[in-house]
Coordinates of C-alpha atoms and ligand atoms in Angstrom, one line a residue:
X27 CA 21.5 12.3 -19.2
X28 CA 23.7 10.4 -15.9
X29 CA 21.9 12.5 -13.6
X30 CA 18.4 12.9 -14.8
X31 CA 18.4 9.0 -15.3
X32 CA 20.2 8.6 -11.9
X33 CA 18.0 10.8 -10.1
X34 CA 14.9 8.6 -11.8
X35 CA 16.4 5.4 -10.2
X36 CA 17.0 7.2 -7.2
X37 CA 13.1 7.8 -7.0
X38 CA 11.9 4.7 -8.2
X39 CA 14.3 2.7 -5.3
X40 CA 13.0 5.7 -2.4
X41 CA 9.0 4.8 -4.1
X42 CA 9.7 1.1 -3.4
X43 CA 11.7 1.0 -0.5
X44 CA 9.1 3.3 1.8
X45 CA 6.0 1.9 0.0
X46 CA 5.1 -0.3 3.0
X47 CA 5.2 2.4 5.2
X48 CA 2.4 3.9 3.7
X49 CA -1.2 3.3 3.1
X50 CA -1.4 0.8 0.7
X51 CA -4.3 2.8 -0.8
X52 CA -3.3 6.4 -1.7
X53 CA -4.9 9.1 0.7
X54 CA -7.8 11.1 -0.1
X55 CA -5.3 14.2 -0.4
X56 CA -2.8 12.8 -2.8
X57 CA -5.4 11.0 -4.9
X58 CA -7.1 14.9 -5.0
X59 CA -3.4 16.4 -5.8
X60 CA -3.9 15.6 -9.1
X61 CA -5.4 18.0 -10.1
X62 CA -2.8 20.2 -10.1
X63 CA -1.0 18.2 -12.7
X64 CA -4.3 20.7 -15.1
X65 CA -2.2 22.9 -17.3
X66 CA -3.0 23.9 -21.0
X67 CA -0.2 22.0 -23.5
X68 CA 3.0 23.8 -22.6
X69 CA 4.3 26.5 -25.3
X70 CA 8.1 26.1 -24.5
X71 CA 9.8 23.4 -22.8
X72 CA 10.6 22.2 -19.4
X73 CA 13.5 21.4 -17.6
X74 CA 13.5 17.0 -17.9
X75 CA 14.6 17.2 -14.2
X76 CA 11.6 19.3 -13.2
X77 CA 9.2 16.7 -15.4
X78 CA 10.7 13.8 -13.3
X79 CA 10.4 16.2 -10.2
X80 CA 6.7 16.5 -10.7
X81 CA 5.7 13.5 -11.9
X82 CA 6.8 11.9 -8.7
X83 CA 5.7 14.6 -6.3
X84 CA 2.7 14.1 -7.7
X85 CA 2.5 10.9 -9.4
X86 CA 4.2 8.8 -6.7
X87 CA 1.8 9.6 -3.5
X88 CA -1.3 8.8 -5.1
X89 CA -0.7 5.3 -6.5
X90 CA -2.0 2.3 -4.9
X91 CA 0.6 0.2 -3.9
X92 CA 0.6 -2.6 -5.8
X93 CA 4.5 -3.0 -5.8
X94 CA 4.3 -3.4 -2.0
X95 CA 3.9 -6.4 0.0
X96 CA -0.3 -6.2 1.0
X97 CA -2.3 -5.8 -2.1
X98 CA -4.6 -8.4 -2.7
X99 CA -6.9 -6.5 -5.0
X100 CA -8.7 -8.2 -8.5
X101 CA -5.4 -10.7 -9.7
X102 CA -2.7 -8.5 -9.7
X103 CA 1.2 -9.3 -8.9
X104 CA 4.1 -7.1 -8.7
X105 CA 7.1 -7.0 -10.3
X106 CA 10.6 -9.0 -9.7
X107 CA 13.3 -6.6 -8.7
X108 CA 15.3 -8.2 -11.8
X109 CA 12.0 -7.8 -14.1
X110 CA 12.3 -4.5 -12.9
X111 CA 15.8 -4.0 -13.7
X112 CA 15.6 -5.2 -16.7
X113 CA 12.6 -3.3 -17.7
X114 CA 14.9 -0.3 -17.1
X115 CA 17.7 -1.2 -19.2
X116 CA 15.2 -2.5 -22.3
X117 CA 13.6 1.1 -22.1
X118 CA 16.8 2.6 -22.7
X119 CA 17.9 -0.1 -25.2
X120 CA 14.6 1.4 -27.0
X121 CA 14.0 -1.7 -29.0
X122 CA 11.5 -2.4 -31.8
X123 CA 10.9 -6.0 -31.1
X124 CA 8.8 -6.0 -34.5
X125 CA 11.4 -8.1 -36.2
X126 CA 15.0 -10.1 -35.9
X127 CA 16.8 -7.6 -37.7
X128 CA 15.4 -4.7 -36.1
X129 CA 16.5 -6.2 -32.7
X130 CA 18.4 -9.2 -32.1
X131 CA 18.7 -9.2 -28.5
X132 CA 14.8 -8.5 -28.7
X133 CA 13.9 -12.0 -30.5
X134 CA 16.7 -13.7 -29.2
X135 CA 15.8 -13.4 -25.5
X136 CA 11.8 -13.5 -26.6
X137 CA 12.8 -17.0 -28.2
X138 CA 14.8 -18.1 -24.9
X139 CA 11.8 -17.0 -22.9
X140 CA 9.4 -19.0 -25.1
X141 CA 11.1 -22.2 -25.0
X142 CA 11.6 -22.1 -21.2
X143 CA 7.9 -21.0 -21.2
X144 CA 6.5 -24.1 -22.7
X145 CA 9.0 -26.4 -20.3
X146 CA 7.9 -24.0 -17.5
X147 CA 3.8 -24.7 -17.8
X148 CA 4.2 -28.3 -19.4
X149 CA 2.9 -27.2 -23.0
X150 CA 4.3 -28.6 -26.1
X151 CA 7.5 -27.4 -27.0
X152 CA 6.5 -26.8 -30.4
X153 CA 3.7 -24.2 -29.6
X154 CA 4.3 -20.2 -31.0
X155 CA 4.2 -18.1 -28.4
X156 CA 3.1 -14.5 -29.3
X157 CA 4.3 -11.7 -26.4
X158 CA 1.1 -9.6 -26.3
X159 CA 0.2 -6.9 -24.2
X160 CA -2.2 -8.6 -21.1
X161 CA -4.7 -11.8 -21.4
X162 CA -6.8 -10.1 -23.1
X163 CA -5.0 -9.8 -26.0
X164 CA -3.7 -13.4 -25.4
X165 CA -7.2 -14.5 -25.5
X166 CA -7.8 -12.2 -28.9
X167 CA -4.8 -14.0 -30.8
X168 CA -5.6 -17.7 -29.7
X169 CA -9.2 -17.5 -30.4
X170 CA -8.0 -15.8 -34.0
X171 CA -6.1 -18.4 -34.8
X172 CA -8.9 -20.6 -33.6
X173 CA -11.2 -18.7 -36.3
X174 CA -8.6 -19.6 -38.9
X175 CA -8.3 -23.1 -38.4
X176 CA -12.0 -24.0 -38.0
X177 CA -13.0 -22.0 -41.1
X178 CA -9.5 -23.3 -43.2
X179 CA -11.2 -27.3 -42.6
X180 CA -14.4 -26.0 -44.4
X181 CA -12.5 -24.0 -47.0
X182 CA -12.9 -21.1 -45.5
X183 CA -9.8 -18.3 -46.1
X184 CA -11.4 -15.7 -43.1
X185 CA -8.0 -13.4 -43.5
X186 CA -8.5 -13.1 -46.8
X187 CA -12.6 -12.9 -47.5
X188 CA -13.3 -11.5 -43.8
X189 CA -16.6 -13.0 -42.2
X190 CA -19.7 -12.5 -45.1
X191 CA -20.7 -15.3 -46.2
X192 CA -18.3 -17.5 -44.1
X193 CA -19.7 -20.6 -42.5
X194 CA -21.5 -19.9 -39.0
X195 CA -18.5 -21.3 -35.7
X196 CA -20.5 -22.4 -33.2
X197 CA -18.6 -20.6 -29.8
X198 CA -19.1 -22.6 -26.4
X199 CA -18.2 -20.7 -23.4
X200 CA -19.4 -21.7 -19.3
X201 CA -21.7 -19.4 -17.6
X202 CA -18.6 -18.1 -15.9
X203 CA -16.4 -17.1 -18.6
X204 CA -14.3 -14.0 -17.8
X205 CA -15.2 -10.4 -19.9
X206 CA -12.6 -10.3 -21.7
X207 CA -12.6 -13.3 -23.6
X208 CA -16.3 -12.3 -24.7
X209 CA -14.7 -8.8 -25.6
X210 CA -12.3 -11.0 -27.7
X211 CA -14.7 -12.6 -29.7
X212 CA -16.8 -9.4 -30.2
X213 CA -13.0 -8.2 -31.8
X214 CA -13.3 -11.0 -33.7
X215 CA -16.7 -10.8 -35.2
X216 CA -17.9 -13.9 -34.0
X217 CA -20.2 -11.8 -31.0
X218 CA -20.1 -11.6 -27.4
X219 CA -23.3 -12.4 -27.1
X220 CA -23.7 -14.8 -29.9
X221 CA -22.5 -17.8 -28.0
X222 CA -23.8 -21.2 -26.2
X223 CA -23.1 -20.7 -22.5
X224 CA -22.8 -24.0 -20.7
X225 CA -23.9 -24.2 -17.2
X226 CA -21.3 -24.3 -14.1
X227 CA -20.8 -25.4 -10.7
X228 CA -20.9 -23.9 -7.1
X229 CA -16.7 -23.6 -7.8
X230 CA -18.2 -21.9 -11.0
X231 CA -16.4 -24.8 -13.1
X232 CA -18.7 -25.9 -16.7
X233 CA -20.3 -28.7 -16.2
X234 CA -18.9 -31.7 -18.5
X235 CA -22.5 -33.3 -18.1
X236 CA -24.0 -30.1 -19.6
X237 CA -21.5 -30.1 -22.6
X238 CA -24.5 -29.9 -25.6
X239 CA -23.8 -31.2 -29.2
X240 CA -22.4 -29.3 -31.6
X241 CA -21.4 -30.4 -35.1
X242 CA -19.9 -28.1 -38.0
X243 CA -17.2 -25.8 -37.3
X244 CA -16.8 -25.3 -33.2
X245 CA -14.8 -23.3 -30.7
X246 CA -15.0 -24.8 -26.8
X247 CA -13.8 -21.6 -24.4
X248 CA -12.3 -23.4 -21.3
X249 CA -11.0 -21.2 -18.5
X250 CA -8.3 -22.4 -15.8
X251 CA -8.7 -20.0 -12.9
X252 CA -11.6 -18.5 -12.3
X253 CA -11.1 -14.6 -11.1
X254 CA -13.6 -15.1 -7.8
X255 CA -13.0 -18.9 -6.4
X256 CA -9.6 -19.8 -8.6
X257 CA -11.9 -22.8 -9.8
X258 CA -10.2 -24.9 -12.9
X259 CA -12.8 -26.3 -15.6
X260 CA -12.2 -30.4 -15.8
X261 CA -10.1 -30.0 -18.6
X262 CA -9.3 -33.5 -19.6
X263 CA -13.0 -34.5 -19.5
X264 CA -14.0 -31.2 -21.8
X265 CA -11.0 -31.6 -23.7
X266 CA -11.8 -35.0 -24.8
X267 CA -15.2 -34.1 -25.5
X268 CA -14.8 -31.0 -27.6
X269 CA -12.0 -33.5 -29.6
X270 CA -15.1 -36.1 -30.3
X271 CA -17.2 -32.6 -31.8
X272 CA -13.9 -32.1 -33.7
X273 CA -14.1 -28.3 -31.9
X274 CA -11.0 -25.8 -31.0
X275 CA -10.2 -25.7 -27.5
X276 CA -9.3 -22.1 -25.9
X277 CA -7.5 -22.2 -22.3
X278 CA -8.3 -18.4 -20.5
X279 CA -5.2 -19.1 -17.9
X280 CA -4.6 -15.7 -17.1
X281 CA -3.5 -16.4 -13.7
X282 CA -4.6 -20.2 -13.6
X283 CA -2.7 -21.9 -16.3
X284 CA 0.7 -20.7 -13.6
X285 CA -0.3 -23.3 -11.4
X286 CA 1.0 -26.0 -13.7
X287 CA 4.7 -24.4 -12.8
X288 CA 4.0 -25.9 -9.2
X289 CA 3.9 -29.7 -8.9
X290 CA 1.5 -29.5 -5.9
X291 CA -0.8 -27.7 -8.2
X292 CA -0.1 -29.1 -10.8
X293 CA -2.9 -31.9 -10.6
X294 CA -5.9 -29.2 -11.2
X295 CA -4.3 -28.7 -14.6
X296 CA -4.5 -31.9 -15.8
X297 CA -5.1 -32.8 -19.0
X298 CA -4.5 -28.8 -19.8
X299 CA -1.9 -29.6 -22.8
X300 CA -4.5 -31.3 -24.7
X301 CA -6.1 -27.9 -25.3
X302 CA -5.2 -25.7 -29.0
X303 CA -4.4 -22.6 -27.8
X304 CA -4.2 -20.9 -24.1
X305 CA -3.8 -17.6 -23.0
X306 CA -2.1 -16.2 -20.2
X307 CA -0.5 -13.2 -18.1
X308 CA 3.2 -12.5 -17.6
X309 CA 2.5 -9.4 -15.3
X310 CA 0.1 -11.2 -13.2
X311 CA 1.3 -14.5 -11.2
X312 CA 4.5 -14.2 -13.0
X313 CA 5.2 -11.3 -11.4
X314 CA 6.9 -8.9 -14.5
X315 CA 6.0 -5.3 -14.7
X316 CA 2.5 -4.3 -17.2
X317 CA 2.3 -5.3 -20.4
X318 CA 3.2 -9.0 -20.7
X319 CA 0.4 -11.1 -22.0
X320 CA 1.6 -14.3 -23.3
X321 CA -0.4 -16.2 -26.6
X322 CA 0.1 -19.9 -26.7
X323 CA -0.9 -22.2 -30.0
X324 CA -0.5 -25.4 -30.6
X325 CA -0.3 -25.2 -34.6
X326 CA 2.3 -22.4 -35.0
X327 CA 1.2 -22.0 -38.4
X328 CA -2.6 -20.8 -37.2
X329 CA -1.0 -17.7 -35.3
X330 CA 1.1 -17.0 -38.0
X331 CA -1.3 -17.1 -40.6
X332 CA -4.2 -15.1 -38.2
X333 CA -0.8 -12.4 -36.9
X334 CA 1.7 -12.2 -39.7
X335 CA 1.2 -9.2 -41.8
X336 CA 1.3 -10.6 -45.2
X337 CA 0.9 -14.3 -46.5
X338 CA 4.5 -13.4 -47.9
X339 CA 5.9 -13.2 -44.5
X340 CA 4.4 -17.0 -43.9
X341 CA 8.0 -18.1 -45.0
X342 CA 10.2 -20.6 -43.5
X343 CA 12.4 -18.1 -42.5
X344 CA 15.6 -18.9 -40.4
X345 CA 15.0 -16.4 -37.4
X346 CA 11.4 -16.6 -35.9
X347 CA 10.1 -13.4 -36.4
X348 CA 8.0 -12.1 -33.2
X349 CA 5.6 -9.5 -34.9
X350 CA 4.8 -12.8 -37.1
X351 CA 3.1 -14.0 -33.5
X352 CA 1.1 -10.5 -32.0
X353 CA -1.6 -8.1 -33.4
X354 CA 1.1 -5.4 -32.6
X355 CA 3.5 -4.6 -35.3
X356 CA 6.0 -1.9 -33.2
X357 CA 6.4 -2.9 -29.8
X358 CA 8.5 -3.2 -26.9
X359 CA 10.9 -6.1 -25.9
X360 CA 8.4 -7.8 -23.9
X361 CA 10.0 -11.2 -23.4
X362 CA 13.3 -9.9 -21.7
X363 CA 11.3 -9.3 -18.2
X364 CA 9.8 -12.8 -19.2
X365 CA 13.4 -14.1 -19.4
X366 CA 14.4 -12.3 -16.8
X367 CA 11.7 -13.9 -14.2
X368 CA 12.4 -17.0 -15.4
X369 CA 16.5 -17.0 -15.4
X370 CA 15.9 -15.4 -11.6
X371 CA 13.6 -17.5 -10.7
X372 CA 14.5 -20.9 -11.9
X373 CA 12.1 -23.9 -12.0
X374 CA 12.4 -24.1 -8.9
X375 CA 11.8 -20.2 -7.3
X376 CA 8.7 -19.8 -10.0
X377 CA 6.9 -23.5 -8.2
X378 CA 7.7 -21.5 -4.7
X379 CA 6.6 -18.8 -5.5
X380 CA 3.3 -20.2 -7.0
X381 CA 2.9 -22.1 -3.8
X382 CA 3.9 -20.0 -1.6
X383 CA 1.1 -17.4 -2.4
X384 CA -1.6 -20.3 -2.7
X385 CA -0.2 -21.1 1.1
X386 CA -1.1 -17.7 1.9
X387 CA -4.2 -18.2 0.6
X388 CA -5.0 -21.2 2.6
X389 CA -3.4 -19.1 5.5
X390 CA -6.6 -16.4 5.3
X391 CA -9.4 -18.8 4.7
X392 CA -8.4 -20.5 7.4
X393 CA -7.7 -17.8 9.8
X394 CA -10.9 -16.2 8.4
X395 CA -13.1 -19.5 9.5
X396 CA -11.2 -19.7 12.7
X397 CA -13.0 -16.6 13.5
X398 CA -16.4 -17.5 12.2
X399 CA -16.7 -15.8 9.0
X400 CA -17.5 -17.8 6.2
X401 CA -15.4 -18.6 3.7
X402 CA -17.7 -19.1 0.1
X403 CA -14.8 -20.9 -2.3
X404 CA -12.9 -23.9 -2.1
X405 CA -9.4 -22.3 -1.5
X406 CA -7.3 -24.7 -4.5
X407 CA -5.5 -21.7 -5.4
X408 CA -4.4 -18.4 -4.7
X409 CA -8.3 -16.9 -4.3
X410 CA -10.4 -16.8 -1.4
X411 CA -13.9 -15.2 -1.1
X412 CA -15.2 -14.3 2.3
X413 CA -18.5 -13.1 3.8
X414 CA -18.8 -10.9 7.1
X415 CA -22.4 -11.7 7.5
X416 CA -24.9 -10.0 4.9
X417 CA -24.2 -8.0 2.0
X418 CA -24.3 -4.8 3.6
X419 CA -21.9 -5.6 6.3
X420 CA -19.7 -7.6 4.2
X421 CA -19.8 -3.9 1.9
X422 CA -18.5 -2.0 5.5
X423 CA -15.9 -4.0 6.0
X424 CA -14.6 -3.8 2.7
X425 CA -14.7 -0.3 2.9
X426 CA -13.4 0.0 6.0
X427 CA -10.5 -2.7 5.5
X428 CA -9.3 -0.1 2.5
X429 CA -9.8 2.9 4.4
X430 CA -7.9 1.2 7.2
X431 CA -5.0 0.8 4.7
X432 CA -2.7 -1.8 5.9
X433 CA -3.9 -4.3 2.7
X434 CA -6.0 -3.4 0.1
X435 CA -8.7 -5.7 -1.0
X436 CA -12.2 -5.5 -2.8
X437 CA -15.6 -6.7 -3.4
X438 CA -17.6 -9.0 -5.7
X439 CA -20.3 -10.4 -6.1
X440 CA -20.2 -14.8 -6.1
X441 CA -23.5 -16.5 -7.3
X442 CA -25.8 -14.2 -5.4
X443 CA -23.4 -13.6 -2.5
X444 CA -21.7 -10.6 -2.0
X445 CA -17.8 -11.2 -0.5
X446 CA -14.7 -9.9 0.0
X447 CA -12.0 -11.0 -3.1
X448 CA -8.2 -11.9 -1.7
X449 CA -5.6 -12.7 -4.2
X450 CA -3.1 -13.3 -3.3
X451 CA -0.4 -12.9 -6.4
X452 CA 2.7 -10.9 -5.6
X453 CA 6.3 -12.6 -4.8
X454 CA 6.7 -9.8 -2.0
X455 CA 4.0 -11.4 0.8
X456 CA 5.5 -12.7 3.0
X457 CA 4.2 -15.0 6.3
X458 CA 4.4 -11.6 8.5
X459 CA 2.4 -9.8 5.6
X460 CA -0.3 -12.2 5.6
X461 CA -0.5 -12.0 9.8
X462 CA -0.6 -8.7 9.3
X463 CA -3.1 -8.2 6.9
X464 CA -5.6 -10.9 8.8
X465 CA -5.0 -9.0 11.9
X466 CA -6.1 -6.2 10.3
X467 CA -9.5 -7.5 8.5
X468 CA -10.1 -9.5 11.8
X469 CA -10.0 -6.0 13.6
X470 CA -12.1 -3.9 10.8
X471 CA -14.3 -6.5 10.9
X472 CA -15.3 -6.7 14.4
X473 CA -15.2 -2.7 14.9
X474 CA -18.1 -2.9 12.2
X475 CA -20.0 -5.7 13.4
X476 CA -19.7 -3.4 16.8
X477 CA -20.6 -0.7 15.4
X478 CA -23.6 -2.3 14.2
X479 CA -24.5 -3.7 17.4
X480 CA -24.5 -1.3 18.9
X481 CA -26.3 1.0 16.6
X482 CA -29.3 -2.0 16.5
X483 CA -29.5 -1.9 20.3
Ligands
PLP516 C1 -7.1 -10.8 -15.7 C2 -7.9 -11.8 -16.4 C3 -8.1 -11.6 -17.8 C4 -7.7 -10.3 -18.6 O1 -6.3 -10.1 -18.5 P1 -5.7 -8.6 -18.8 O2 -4.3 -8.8 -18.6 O3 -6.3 -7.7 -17.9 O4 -6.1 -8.3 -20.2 C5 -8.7 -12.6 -18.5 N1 -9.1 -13.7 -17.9 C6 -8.9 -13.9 -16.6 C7 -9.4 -15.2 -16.0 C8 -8.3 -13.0 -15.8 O5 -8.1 -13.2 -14.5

């Protein structure tokens, strides 16, 4: 046991310490080495050294390096050396974090992390948190507990008597809500596409003046962050008017809502606490290995009564029981990385590290424009969207940029443009990184524009 588990930490600390070295996407030949992993279900066992052995001669090579310092792909952070750490050491604890008694350092640390959470992002301390496994999930359990709540003020019992027959909720989302909270409500039975979509701005931010009227039972979808331009809905304006329609309000923060941790960011959040419920990520801007989705709701009771697994459990219990909190029943320990960031961290190291990767940001649009591309978003967070000239071209040096391999970014598509996405979410950039990384698209770009050129002429 010593030295298989030695020898995994051994390969885990060579992974991350040459991973910069390397193509930050995986070469065509690794990617392709695979295949050799193809074998019919074993009939005998294996030697756990030689599993370990070929998982990493195989495994290792061929992932992207997200873990490394230049990855700026969709909104994806890495992972705190002391998440990491204590990621290890909560995978050999082999916790159940399903209840207090199953685990007490489980829901004691989980209960730690969820106070310092709520200080952390400015919500009310009184909020339940539920651990879950990515935003998507966070988004499931806060609109669930929405779906209670709106449906328990017309006498509606939807865990009990499902959705036949219920009262019709009226679901408002902008024009730019993200997938995943439209795959929540399909979860949820109330439709993805079964929704009023209010229109947005350039920033792709719903427009208060286009908020329509809605009467009966109502749930308002806000989103702080928006996955191509970082844009924040005006949530104090909405907020206030989804109160006057007596609707639920639903925060998708999934990287945003971490930008009320940094007081110079701080202001595009305002009015965020007035929301009912708001979902986030852990492993994205937080920077704590996969899973860690976080669940915020205002009324604790709603996500108990939408989560818990029987109405007996809705007790006044002594402990706070996590699985009371989560679709999952059985799961793992998710809130010690949480608490681990955090107690690393401090207040102070999770603001700087929130501003220091919105700095970068700035740091790329700027050097971006400096060299005449244009740059499509208003840079207020850690996104920027840039255009190399016209979609095809903008496609090339995408393409090239990855193939290239000192950072990894990748396309999308922004109100009829078609750009290049930076994120910029890991706590490993640093200033050099970002130089780095510029140089390169700066080069990629002009050897295609060149190429071009030349191949007009
Ligand atoms: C990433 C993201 C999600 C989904 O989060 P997962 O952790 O992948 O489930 C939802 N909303 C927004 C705005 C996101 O950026």
């Amino acid at each position: 046991m010593r030295e298989l588990l030695s020898a995994a930490a051994e390969r885990a600390i060579r992974y991350l310490e040459t991973l910069d070295d390397r193509s930050v996407v995986p070469s065509r030949r690794a990617v392709a080495a695979l295949a050799q992993i193809d074998e019919p279900l074993p009939e005998g066992p294996s030697d756990p050294a030689a599993v370990l052995a070929a998982l990493d001669d195989l495994g290792s090579p061929a992932t992207m390096a997200m873990a490394g310092h230049r990855f700026f792909g969709w909104v994806i952070g890495g992972s705190l050396p002391a998440t990491v750490a204590a990621n290890w050491l909560a995978a050999a604890w082999d916790q159940n974090a399903a209840g207090w008694q199953s685990s007490p350092p489980a829901a004691a640390f989980e209960r730690l992390a969820q106070r310092w959470l709520l200080d952390a992002l400015g919500l009310p301390s009184d909020c339940a948190v539920g651990f879950v496994t990515g935003a998507t999930m966070a988004n499931f359990a806060g609109l669930a507990a929405a779906r209670q709540t709106v449906l328990k003020r017309v006498g509606w019992d939807v865990e009990a008597n499902g959705l036949f027959g219920a009262p019709p909720i009226t679901v408002i989302v902008g024009d730019e809500v993200h997938v995943s909270v439209l795959k929540a409500l399909g979860l949820l039975g109330l439709g993805r596409n079964r929704v009023l979509r209010v229109p947005v701005d350039d920033q792709g931010r719903m427009r208060a003046d286009r908020f329509p009227d809605v009467a009966g039972p109502a749930i308002l979808c806000l989103q702080a962050g928006n996955v191509n331009t970082g844009g924040v809905d005006p949530l104090a304006e909405l907020c206030a008017l989804a109160r006057r329609a007596g609707a639920w309000v639903h925060v998708d923060g999934a990287f945003g809502l971490w930008a009320a941790a940094a007081p110079r960011r701080a202001p595009l959040l305002a009015g965020v606490a007035e929301a009912d419920s708001w979902a986030t990520d852990a492993h994205k801007w937080l920077n704590v290995p996969y899973d860690c989705g976080l669940a915020f709701v205002r009324d604790a009771r709603a996500l108990q009564a939408a989560m818990a697994v029987t109405a007996a459990y809705l007790s006044d219990a002594p402990e706070r029981k996590p699985s009371d909190f989560t679709p999952e029943l059985s799961r793992r320990a998710r809130g010690l990385d949480v608490w681990a960031a955090l107690k690393s961290l401090g207040r102070a190291g999770l603001a700087e590290m929130i501003e220091r990767c919105c700095r970068h940001a700035e740091r790329f649009a700027e050097g971006l424009r400096a060299a005449g591309y244009e740059v499509l978003n208003e840079v207020v967070l850690n996104q920027v969207l840039v255009s190399f000239g016209d979609a095809a071209t903008t496609r090339r040096v995408i393409e090239a940029l990855q193939v290239d391999g000192t950072c990894w970014c990748g396309g999308t598509e922004w109100q009829g443009r078609t750009a290049m996405r930076i994120s910029v979410s890991s706590w490993a950039t640093t200033d050099a990184d970002v130089e780095k990384s510029l140089a390169a698209m700066l080069r990629v770009a002009a050897t295609v524009r060149a190429g071009q050129a030349a191949s007009v002429a």
